[in-house]
Amino acid sequence: METRGFAVWDCGPLGYWLRELSAEPVPAERITPASTSRPARVDAKTIWTRITGLLPDKGELRHAAARPAAPRPV
């Protein structure tokens, strides 16, 4: 299983902000008061590009379709 993600904040009139540091994913046990965090202001186009980048590509879809289906609960 693979997960993908990113953190973005919608700060209204102050724009959109992405966390540059620490890179995603950040496990909960690594988040402490001493954790480093560096946000960067980005435009809406960057956010949408990042969102579409999370989608699987053709090869990943073919690979998933070729796997046997998991048993369904009864």
Coordinates of C-alpha atoms in Angstrom, one line a residue:
M1 CA 0.0 0.0 0.0
E2 CA 1.2 3.5 -0.8
T3 CA 0.0 6.8 0.5
R4 CA 0.5 10.3 -0.9
G5 CA -0.2 13.6 0.6
F6 CA 0.7 17.2 1.4
A7 CA -0.3 19.8 3.8
V8 CA -1.8 23.1 2.7
W9 CA -3.3 26.0 4.6
D10 CA -5.9 28.3 3.1
C11 CA -5.3 31.6 5.0
G12 CA -8.0 33.6 3.2
P13 CA -6.6 37.0 2.2
L14 CA -3.1 35.9 3.1
G15 CA -3.2 33.1 0.4
Y16 CA -2.3 29.5 0.3
W17 CA 0.7 28.0 2.2
L18 CA 2.4 24.7 1.8
R19 CA 4.8 23.2 4.3
E20 CA 8.2 22.8 2.6
L21 CA 9.9 21.4 5.7
S22 CA 9.4 18.7 7.0
A23 CA 8.5 16.8 3.9
E24 CA 5.3 14.8 3.9
P25 CA 4.4 12.3 5.3
V26 CA 5.2 13.3 8.8
P27 CA 4.5 10.6 11.3
A28 CA 2.6 11.7 14.4
E29 CA 5.5 10.6 16.7
R30 CA 7.8 13.1 14.9
I31 CA 5.6 16.1 15.6
T32 CA 6.8 17.8 18.8
P33 CA 7.1 21.4 20.0
A34 CA 10.8 21.3 18.7
S35 CA 9.8 20.2 15.2
T36 CA 11.0 22.3 12.3
S37 CA 8.3 23.7 10.0
R38 CA 8.8 26.0 7.1
P39 CA 5.8 27.2 5.1
A40 CA 5.9 28.7 1.7
R41 CA 3.2 30.9 0.0
V42 CA 1.9 29.4 -3.2
D43 CA -0.7 30.1 -5.8
A44 CA -3.9 28.1 -6.5
K45 CA -2.4 26.7 -9.7
T46 CA 0.4 25.1 -7.6
I47 CA -2.2 23.6 -5.2
W48 CA -4.2 22.0 -8.1
T49 CA -1.0 20.7 -9.7
R50 CA -0.1 19.1 -6.4
I51 CA -3.6 17.6 -6.1
T52 CA -3.5 16.1 -9.6
G53 CA 0.0 14.8 -8.9
L54 CA -1.5 12.6 -6.1
L55 CA -3.6 10.7 -8.6
P56 CA -2.3 7.4 -9.9
D57 CA -0.8 7.3 -13.4
K58 CA -1.7 4.7 -16.1
G59 CA 0.9 2.2 -15.0
E60 CA -0.2 2.3 -11.4
L61 CA -3.9 1.8 -12.5
R62 CA -2.9 -1.1 -14.7
H63 CA -0.9 -2.7 -11.9
A64 CA -3.8 -2.3 -9.5
A65 CA -6.3 -3.7 -12.0
A66 CA -4.1 -6.8 -12.5
R67 CA -4.0 -7.6 -8.8
P68 CA -6.4 -10.2 -7.5
A69 CA -9.4 -8.6 -5.8
A70 CA -9.3 -8.7 -2.0
P71 CA -12.0 -10.8 -0.4
R72 CA -15.1 -8.9 0.6
P73 CA -16.4 -9.2 4.1
V74 CA -19.6 -11.2 4.4

